[in-house]
mmCIF file of C-alpha atoms in Angstrom:
data_model
loop_
_atom_site.group_PDB
_atom_site.id
_atom_site.type_symbol
_atom_site.label_atom_id
_atom_site.label_comp_id
_atom_site.label_asym_id
_atom_site.label_seq_id
_atom_site.Cartn_x
_atom_site.Cartn_y
_atom_site.Cartn_z
ATOM 1 C CA MET A 1 136.978 246.241 -90.562
ATOM 2 C CA ARG A 2 140.608 246.648 -89.506
ATOM 3 C CA ILE A 3 142.012 243.713 -87.517
ATOM 4 C CA ILE A 4 145.113 243.002 -85.508
ATOM 5 C CA ASP A 5 145.502 239.422 -84.278
ATOM 6 C CA ALA A 6 147.248 240.121 -80.924
ATOM 7 C CA HIS A 7 147.879 236.459 -79.980
ATOM 8 C CA LEU A 8 148.903 233.608 -82.268
ATOM 9 C CA HIS A 9 151.600 230.986 -82.544
ATOM 10 C CA MET A 10 153.808 229.652 -85.305
ATOM 11 C CA LYS A 11 155.097 226.241 -84.427
ATOM 12 C CA ASN A 12 155.093 222.610 -85.374
ATOM 13 C CA HIS A 13 154.547 221.038 -82.026
ATOM 14 C CA GLU A 14 153.308 217.472 -82.095
ATOM 15 C CA GLY A 15 149.732 217.361 -83.283
ATOM 16 C CA PHE A 16 149.582 221.029 -84.378
ATOM 17 C CA ASP A 17 149.477 220.185 -88.081
ATOM 18 C CA ASP A 18 146.442 217.989 -87.493
ATOM 19 C CA LEU A 19 144.735 220.521 -85.259
ATOM 20 C CA CYS A 20 145.319 223.180 -87.856
ATOM 21 C CA ARG A 21 143.807 221.034 -90.613
ATOM 22 C CA GLU A 22 140.771 220.335 -88.378
ATOM 23 C CA ALA A 23 140.350 224.096 -88.053
ATOM 24 C CA GLY A 24 140.317 224.402 -91.847
ATOM 25 C CA HIS A 25 143.845 225.730 -92.280
ATOM 26 C CA GLU A 26 147.346 224.681 -93.293
ATOM 27 C CA ASN A 27 150.052 225.131 -90.678
ATOM 28 C CA SER A 28 152.356 227.288 -92.802
ATOM 29 C CA LEU A 29 153.510 230.869 -92.968
ATOM 30 C CA SER A 30 152.436 231.285 -96.602
ATOM 31 C CA HIS A 31 148.914 229.981 -95.825
ATOM 32 C CA LEU A 32 148.649 232.284 -92.761
ATOM 33 C CA THR A 33 149.682 235.411 -94.601
ATOM 34 C CA GLY A 34 147.225 234.547 -97.347
ATOM 35 C CA GLU A 35 144.484 234.409 -94.732
ATOM 36 C CA PHE A 36 145.636 237.748 -93.392
ATOM 37 C CA GLY A 37 145.009 239.256 -96.754
ATOM 38 C CA ARG A 38 141.698 237.618 -97.287
ATOM 39 C CA LEU A 39 140.355 238.572 -93.867
ATOM 40 C CA GLY A 40 141.819 242.069 -93.537
ATOM 41 C CA ILE A 41 144.231 241.213 -90.745
ATOM 42 C CA ARG A 42 146.767 244.014 -90.971
ATOM 43 C CA ALA A 43 149.195 242.860 -88.275
ATOM 44 C CA ALA A 44 149.787 240.104 -85.748
ATOM 45 C CA VAL A 45 151.751 239.320 -82.622
ATOM 46 C CA VAL A 46 153.390 235.919 -82.331
ATOM 47 C CA MET A 47 153.973 234.398 -78.896
ATOM 48 C CA GLY A 48 157.449 232.838 -78.519
ATOM 49 C CA SER A 49 157.859 229.147 -78.049
ATOM 50 C CA SER A 50 160.634 226.553 -78.173
ATOM 51 C CA ALA A 51 160.036 224.685 -81.355
ATOM 52 C CA HIS A 52 162.397 224.563 -84.389
ATOM 53 C CA GLU A 53 161.573 224.014 -87.978
ATOM 54 C CA GLU A 54 163.833 223.890 -91.077
ATOM 55 C CA GLY A 55 163.360 224.426 -94.762
ATOM 56 C CA GLU A 56 162.012 227.087 -97.022
ATOM 57 C CA GLU A 57 158.453 226.758 -95.655
ATOM 58 C CA ALA A 58 159.562 226.697 -92.020
ATOM 59 C CA LEU A 59 157.569 228.859 -89.575
ATOM 60 C CA CYS A 60 160.480 231.149 -88.875
ATOM 61 C CA ARG A 61 161.181 232.010 -85.228
ATOM 62 C CA PRO A 62 161.732 235.563 -84.099
ATOM 63 C CA GLY A 63 163.705 236.272 -80.967
ATOM 64 C CA LEU A 64 164.099 234.062 -77.923
ATOM 65 C CA PHE A 65 162.631 230.666 -77.274
ATOM 66 C CA ASN A 66 162.817 229.062 -74.004
ATOM 67 C CA LEU A 67 160.894 226.093 -72.857
ATOM 68 C CA GLY A 68 163.571 223.499 -73.714
ATOM 69 C CA GLY A 69 166.558 224.979 -71.942
ATOM 70 C CA GLU A 70 168.857 228.000 -72.303
ATOM 71 C CA ALA A 71 167.438 230.987 -74.163
ATOM 72 C CA ARG A 72 168.889 231.598 -77.562
ATOM 73 C CA LEU A 73 168.508 234.274 -80.166
ATOM 74 C CA GLU A 74 167.338 233.350 -83.639
ATOM 75 C CA PRO A 75 167.158 235.532 -86.755
ATOM 76 C CA TYR A 76 164.031 237.605 -87.383
ATOM 77 C CA ASN A 77 162.637 237.006 -90.843
ATOM 78 C CA TYR A 78 158.873 237.246 -90.563
ATOM 79 C CA PRO A 79 156.921 239.721 -92.715
ATOM 80 C CA GLN A 80 157.268 243.191 -91.327
ATOM 81 C CA ASN A 81 153.627 243.326 -90.193
ATOM 82 C CA VAL A 82 154.206 240.283 -87.947
ATOM 83 C CA PHE A 83 155.565 241.192 -84.500
ATOM 84 C CA PHE A 84 156.622 238.966 -81.595
ATOM 85 C CA CYS A 85 156.862 238.538 -77.852
ATOM 86 C CA ALA A 86 160.043 236.750 -76.866
ATOM 87 C CA GLY A 87 159.358 233.819 -74.603
ATOM 88 C CA ILE A 88 160.845 234.060 -71.098
ATOM 89 C CA ASN A 89 162.772 231.172 -69.530
ATOM 90 C CA PRO A 90 163.106 231.978 -65.822
ATOM 91 C CA GLU A 91 165.003 228.788 -64.890
ATOM 92 C CA PRO A 92 168.567 230.181 -65.077
ATOM 93 C CA VAL A 93 167.614 232.992 -62.726
ATOM 94 C CA ALA A 94 165.787 230.545 -60.460
ATOM 95 C CA ALA A 95 168.925 228.399 -60.384
ATOM 96 C CA GLY A 96 170.878 231.272 -58.960
ATOM 97 C CA LYS A 97 172.735 232.395 -62.090
ATOM 98 C CA ASP A 98 173.778 236.051 -62.442
ATOM 99 C CA PRO A 99 170.775 237.669 -64.219
ATOM 100 C CA VAL A 100 172.976 240.103 -66.143
ATOM 101 C CA PRO A 101 174.411 237.574 -68.687
ATOM 102 C CA VAL A 102 171.063 235.653 -68.714
ATOM 103 C CA LEU A 103 169.354 238.852 -69.840
ATOM 104 C CA ALA A 104 171.909 239.699 -72.534
ATOM 105 C CA ASN A 105 170.097 237.752 -75.240
ATOM 106 C CA TYR A 106 166.759 239.096 -74.180
ATOM 107 C CA GLU A 107 168.126 242.622 -74.363
ATOM 108 C CA GLU A 108 169.366 241.888 -77.925
ATOM 109 C CA ALA A 109 165.927 240.710 -78.850
ATOM 110 C CA ALA A 110 164.386 243.816 -77.302
ATOM 111 C CA ARG A 111 166.378 245.952 -79.698
ATOM 112 C CA CYS A 112 164.668 244.302 -82.672
ATOM 113 C CA PRO A 113 162.049 246.794 -83.918
ATOM 114 C CA ASN A 114 159.478 243.987 -84.292
ATOM 115 C CA CYS A 115 159.921 242.799 -80.733
ATOM 116 C CA VAL A 116 156.957 244.212 -78.846
ATOM 117 C CA GLY A 117 157.026 242.285 -75.574
ATOM 118 C CA PHE A 118 157.843 239.220 -73.562
ATOM 119 C CA LYS A 119 155.684 236.149 -72.973
ATOM 120 C CA VAL A 120 155.500 234.476 -69.538
ATOM 121 C CA TYR A 121 154.059 230.968 -69.496
ATOM 122 C CA LEU A 122 152.280 231.036 -66.115
ATOM 123 C CA GLY A 123 151.061 227.581 -65.167
ATOM 124 C CA TYR A 124 153.576 225.844 -67.395
ATOM 125 C CA GLN A 125 156.398 227.216 -65.300
ATOM 126 C CA PRO A 126 156.015 226.975 -61.493
ATOM 127 C CA TYR A 127 156.336 230.600 -60.573
ATOM 128 C CA ALA A 128 153.760 233.253 -59.697
ATOM 129 C CA PRO A 129 153.665 236.475 -61.689
ATOM 130 C CA ASP A 130 155.372 238.464 -58.956
ATOM 131 C CA ASP A 131 158.035 235.827 -58.226
ATOM 132 C CA PRO A 132 161.527 237.468 -58.040
ATOM 133 C CA VAL A 133 162.700 235.252 -60.949
ATOM 134 C CA TYR A 134 160.610 237.374 -63.287
ATOM 135 C CA ARG A 135 161.463 240.836 -61.951
ATOM 136 C CA PRO A 136 164.685 241.331 -64.009
ATOM 137 C CA PHE A 137 162.620 240.718 -67.110
ATOM 138 C CA TYR A 138 160.003 243.282 -66.033
ATOM 139 C CA GLU A 139 162.787 245.792 -65.474
ATOM 140 C CA LEU A 140 164.009 245.086 -68.983
ATOM 141 C CA ALA A 141 160.477 245.466 -70.379
ATOM 142 C CA ARG A 142 160.244 248.829 -68.616
ATOM 143 C CA ARG A 143 163.598 249.980 -70.064
ATOM 144 C CA TYR A 144 162.659 249.080 -73.641
ATOM 145 C CA ASP A 145 158.923 250.018 -73.411
ATOM 146 C CA LEU A 146 157.910 246.374 -74.002
ATOM 147 C CA THR A 147 154.693 244.688 -72.941
ATOM 148 C CA VAL A 148 154.551 241.529 -70.803
ATOM 149 C CA VAL A 149 151.944 238.961 -71.857
ATOM 150 C CA PHE A 150 150.930 236.326 -69.300
ATOM 151 C CA HIS A 151 149.382 233.017 -70.081
ATOM 152 C CA THR A 152 146.436 232.944 -67.656
ATOM 153 C CA GLY A 153 143.749 230.395 -66.855
ATOM 154 C CA ASP A 154 143.474 226.799 -68.025
ATOM 155 C CA THR A 155 146.567 224.995 -69.242
ATOM 156 C CA ALA A 156 146.683 222.752 -72.337
ATOM 157 C CA THR A 157 148.249 219.864 -70.426
ATOM 158 C CA ALA A 158 147.504 218.115 -67.115
ATOM 159 C CA GLY A 159 151.074 218.926 -66.050
ATOM 160 C CA GLY A 160 150.241 222.646 -65.748
ATOM 161 C CA ARG A 161 149.755 224.148 -62.244
ATOM 162 C CA LEU A 162 146.701 226.335 -62.165
ATOM 163 C CA ARG A 163 147.524 228.208 -58.988
ATOM 164 C CA TYR A 164 150.301 229.942 -60.906
ATOM 165 C CA SER A 165 148.102 230.871 -63.855
ATOM 166 C CA HIS A 166 145.224 232.278 -61.922
ATOM 167 C CA PRO A 167 144.643 235.880 -63.022
ATOM 168 C CA LEU A 168 144.595 237.250 -59.484
ATOM 169 C CA GLY A 169 148.328 236.717 -59.372
ATOM 170 C CA VAL A 170 148.718 239.362 -62.095
ATOM 171 C CA ASP A 171 147.441 241.947 -59.711
ATOM 172 C CA GLU A 172 150.622 241.582 -57.588
ATOM 173 C CA ALA A 173 152.905 242.220 -60.555
ATOM 174 C CA ALA A 174 150.747 245.085 -61.789
ATOM 175 C CA VAL A 175 150.937 246.868 -58.411
ATOM 176 C CA ARG A 176 154.706 246.304 -58.049
ATOM 177 C CA PHE A 177 155.378 247.493 -61.617
ATOM 178 C CA PRO A 178 152.757 250.182 -62.372
ATOM 179 C CA ASP A 179 154.723 251.540 -65.303
ATOM 180 C CA VAL A 180 154.911 248.164 -67.121
ATOM 181 C CA ARG A 181 151.999 247.103 -69.343
ATOM 182 C CA PHE A 182 150.643 243.604 -68.816
ATOM 183 C CA VAL A 183 148.255 241.562 -70.925
ATOM 184 C CA MET A 184 146.307 238.590 -69.496
ATOM 185 C CA ALA A 185 145.981 236.127 -72.363
ATOM 186 C CA HIS A 186 142.791 234.119 -72.595
ATOM 187 C CA PHE A 187 140.972 236.491 -70.294
ATOM 188 C CA GLY A 188 141.904 234.261 -67.378
ATOM 189 C CA ASN A 189 139.494 231.605 -68.669
ATOM 190 C CA PRO A 190 137.672 230.094 -66.770
ATOM 191 C CA TRP A 191 138.184 232.717 -64.018
ATOM 192 C CA LEU A 192 136.474 235.416 -66.009
ATOM 193 C CA CYS A 193 135.257 237.464 -63.036
ATOM 194 C CA ASP A 194 138.754 237.596 -61.475
ATOM 195 C CA ALA A 195 140.333 238.607 -64.755
ATOM 196 C CA ALA A 196 137.750 241.334 -65.289
ATOM 197 C CA GLU A 197 138.432 242.779 -61.824
ATOM 198 C CA VAL A 198 142.203 242.709 -62.297
ATOM 199 C CA ALA A 199 141.918 244.534 -65.592
ATOM 200 C CA LYS A 200 139.330 247.014 -64.213
ATOM 201 C CA LYS A 201 141.363 247.861 -61.112
ATOM 202 C CA ASN A 202 144.792 248.217 -62.736
ATOM 203 C CA PRO A 203 145.385 250.915 -65.352
ATOM 204 C CA ASN A 204 148.371 248.978 -66.725
ATOM 205 C CA VAL A 205 146.538 245.663 -67.356
ATOM 206 C CA PHE A 206 144.861 244.538 -70.601
ATOM 207 C CA ALA A 207 143.205 241.193 -71.466
ATOM 208 C CA ASP A 208 143.004 239.335 -74.756
ATOM 209 C CA LEU A 209 140.169 237.064 -75.882
ATOM 210 C CA SER A 210 142.320 234.415 -77.484
ATOM 211 C CA GLY A 211 141.884 230.668 -77.100
ATOM 212 C CA LEU A 212 138.282 230.559 -75.917
ATOM 213 C CA ALA A 213 137.424 228.010 -78.594
ATOM 214 C CA VAL A 214 139.223 225.600 -80.919
ATOM 215 C CA GLY A 215 138.471 224.090 -84.343
ATOM 216 C CA LYS A 216 135.638 225.594 -86.340
ATOM 217 C CA PRO A 217 133.345 227.248 -83.789
ATOM 218 C CA ASP A 218 129.962 228.356 -84.976
ATOM 219 C CA ALA A 219 128.877 231.483 -83.079
ATOM 220 C CA ALA A 220 125.211 230.532 -82.802
ATOM 221 C CA GLY A 221 126.026 226.914 -81.910
ATOM 222 C CA PHE A 222 128.594 228.028 -79.322
ATOM 223 C CA HIS A 223 126.076 230.217 -77.619
ATOM 224 C CA ARG A 224 123.559 227.349 -77.503
ATOM 225 C CA ARG A 225 125.942 224.667 -76.310
ATOM 226 C CA TYR A 226 127.760 226.882 -73.779
ATOM 227 C CA GLU A 227 124.827 229.104 -72.803
ATOM 228 C CA GLY A 228 125.898 229.649 -69.198
ATOM 229 C CA TYR A 229 129.531 230.276 -70.046
ATOM 230 C CA ALA A 230 128.594 232.660 -72.880
ATOM 231 C CA ALA A 231 126.329 234.578 -70.511
ATOM 232 C CA GLN A 232 129.152 234.851 -67.966
ATOM 233 C CA LEU A 233 131.600 236.153 -70.539
ATOM 234 C CA LYS A 234 129.147 238.780 -71.633
ATOM 235 C CA THR A 235 128.402 239.655 -67.984
ATOM 236 C CA TRP A 236 132.095 240.100 -67.035
ATOM 237 C CA LEU A 237 132.948 242.027 -70.188
ATOM 238 C CA GLY A 238 130.069 244.306 -69.255
ATOM 239 C CA TYR A 239 131.370 244.519 -65.665
ATOM 240 C CA LEU A 240 134.767 245.563 -66.936
ATOM 241 C CA ASP A 241 132.864 248.272 -68.777
ATOM 242 C CA CYS A 242 136.014 249.342 -70.615
ATOM 243 C CA TYR A 243 136.395 247.975 -74.106
ATOM 244 C CA ASP A 244 139.671 249.927 -74.368
ATOM 245 C CA LYS A 245 141.171 247.139 -72.240
ATOM 246 C CA VAL A 246 140.188 244.100 -74.383
ATOM 247 C CA LEU A 247 142.232 242.823 -77.332
ATOM 248 C CA TYR A 248 141.289 240.395 -80.120
ATOM 249 C CA GLY A 249 143.551 237.342 -80.444
ATOM 250 C CA SER A 250 142.851 233.956 -82.110
ATOM 251 C CA ASP A 251 145.424 231.529 -80.697
ATOM 252 C CA TRP A 252 145.983 230.237 -84.275
ATOM 253 C CA PRO A 253 146.710 227.561 -85.471
ATOM 254 C CA LEU A 254 144.231 225.955 -83.066
ATOM 255 C CA VAL A 255 141.132 227.743 -84.450
ATOM 256 C CA ASN A 256 139.593 228.744 -87.749
ATOM 257 C CA LEU A 257 140.371 232.478 -88.160
ATOM 258 C CA GLU A 258 137.183 233.496 -89.935
ATOM 259 C CA ARG A 259 134.926 231.545 -87.533
ATOM 260 C CA TYR A 260 136.709 232.885 -84.501
ATOM 261 C CA LEU A 261 136.377 236.467 -85.638
ATOM 262 C CA GLN A 262 132.579 235.928 -85.906
ATOM 263 C CA LEU A 263 132.493 234.332 -82.495
ATOM 264 C CA ILE A 264 134.285 237.168 -80.748
ATOM 265 C CA LYS A 265 132.157 239.688 -82.572
ATOM 266 C CA SER A 266 129.142 238.056 -80.989
ATOM 267 C CA PHE A 267 130.435 238.998 -77.499
ATOM 268 C CA VAL A 268 131.451 242.559 -78.291
ATOM 269 C CA PRO A 269 128.965 245.397 -78.987
ATOM 270 C CA GLU A 270 129.505 246.579 -82.590
ATOM 271 C CA GLU A 271 130.310 250.115 -81.536
ATOM 272 C CA TYR A 272 133.472 248.818 -79.899
ATOM 273 C CA TRP A 273 134.683 246.566 -82.720
ATOM 274 C CA ASP A 274 137.302 248.998 -83.921
ATOM 275 C CA ASN A 275 138.741 249.216 -80.432
ATOM 276 C CA VAL A 276 138.772 245.501 -79.647
ATOM 277 C CA PHE A 277 139.835 244.232 -83.045
ATOM 278 C CA TYR A 278 142.389 246.989 -83.862
ATOM 279 C CA GLN A 279 142.993 250.049 -81.743
ATOM 280 C CA ASN A 280 143.546 248.317 -78.389
ATOM 281 C CA ALA A 281 146.425 246.221 -79.716
ATOM 282 C CA LEU A 282 148.163 249.468 -80.637
ATOM 283 C CA ARG A 283 147.629 250.766 -77.118
ATOM 284 C CA ALA A 284 148.821 247.548 -75.512
ATOM 285 C CA PHE A 285 151.844 247.208 -77.789
ATOM 286 C CA PRO A 286 153.042 250.812 -78.554
ATOM 287 C CA ARG A 287 156.161 249.568 -80.298
ATOM 288 C CA MET A 288 153.956 247.883 -82.831
ATOM 289 C CA ALA A 289 151.982 251.101 -83.245
ATOM 290 C CA GLN A 290 155.226 253.017 -83.932
ATOM 291 C CA ALA A 291 156.412 250.414 -86.489
ATOM 292 C CA LEU A 292 153.095 250.385 -88.349
ATOM 293 C CA ALA A 293 152.897 254.161 -88.388
ATOM 294 C CA LYS A 294 156.443 254.323 -89.800
ATOM 295 C CA SER A 295 155.552 251.709 -92.427
ATOM 296 C CA GLU A 296 152.492 253.720 -93.449
ATOM 297 C CA ARG A 297 154.549 256.893 -93.757
ATOM 298 C CA GLU A 298 157.158 255.203 -95.865
ATOM 299 C CA GLY A 299 154.468 253.684 -98.117
ATOM 300 C CA GLU A 300 152.902 257.030 -98.864
#
């Protein structure tokens, strides 16, 4: 089965090494690419963050990283089948700075062939999806045919603000920018019904199934322990009734890749596996589709 992991992270934030080990992995680029080969993961999309690492085994950072202050551009040196969404820092625009120079680094990142989108950290940043601070970034995404990925739903820390990460807010942005593609990460969890409606109603909105479990989830055990939740997820995926809108993503390094693949398979009818685990990522991130097609042509 062909697989694209449309949502993962490469960072050494405090505790991530331990969480990765608990999931049965090593938090390193060499280990991850080895798992890609073992599991048939042909490509991946990294979500930008703010962490730095150094040394030969560092988890190299593509593009722009934002959560600690001014955006800055860093060299791209991932494998060519690993793509990225540059993280957006709206604070300079919110502070009243001229958006043109603020966007200069983002535009430089957008020119990188392996840049496929921007990541907006709803909930961690106190702005709604349609807040004016984000609009210059959406315009840039439209200009470069990039996709905007929103964190939606629960936040990892108590300092997050859920009213900004509720998936209904994505509807406002989708309506105002109908020619920009948006992806709701984590399917708006736990607001599954709202996320399903936003994706069903808006032709330009996708949803990924990343981050619904951590560690080493067992599919059968997950369904037993979270019977009501599992039933709801199946219900709202069925309500959406469009498996062309749903992407596979793991949220690695927080989860065991092989176990998570089996878990998500348990929620998706087998006839849609190729769409959910592969084709839909190419639709949601057309710049990735172009790069992979070019790579295949050059490899022939």
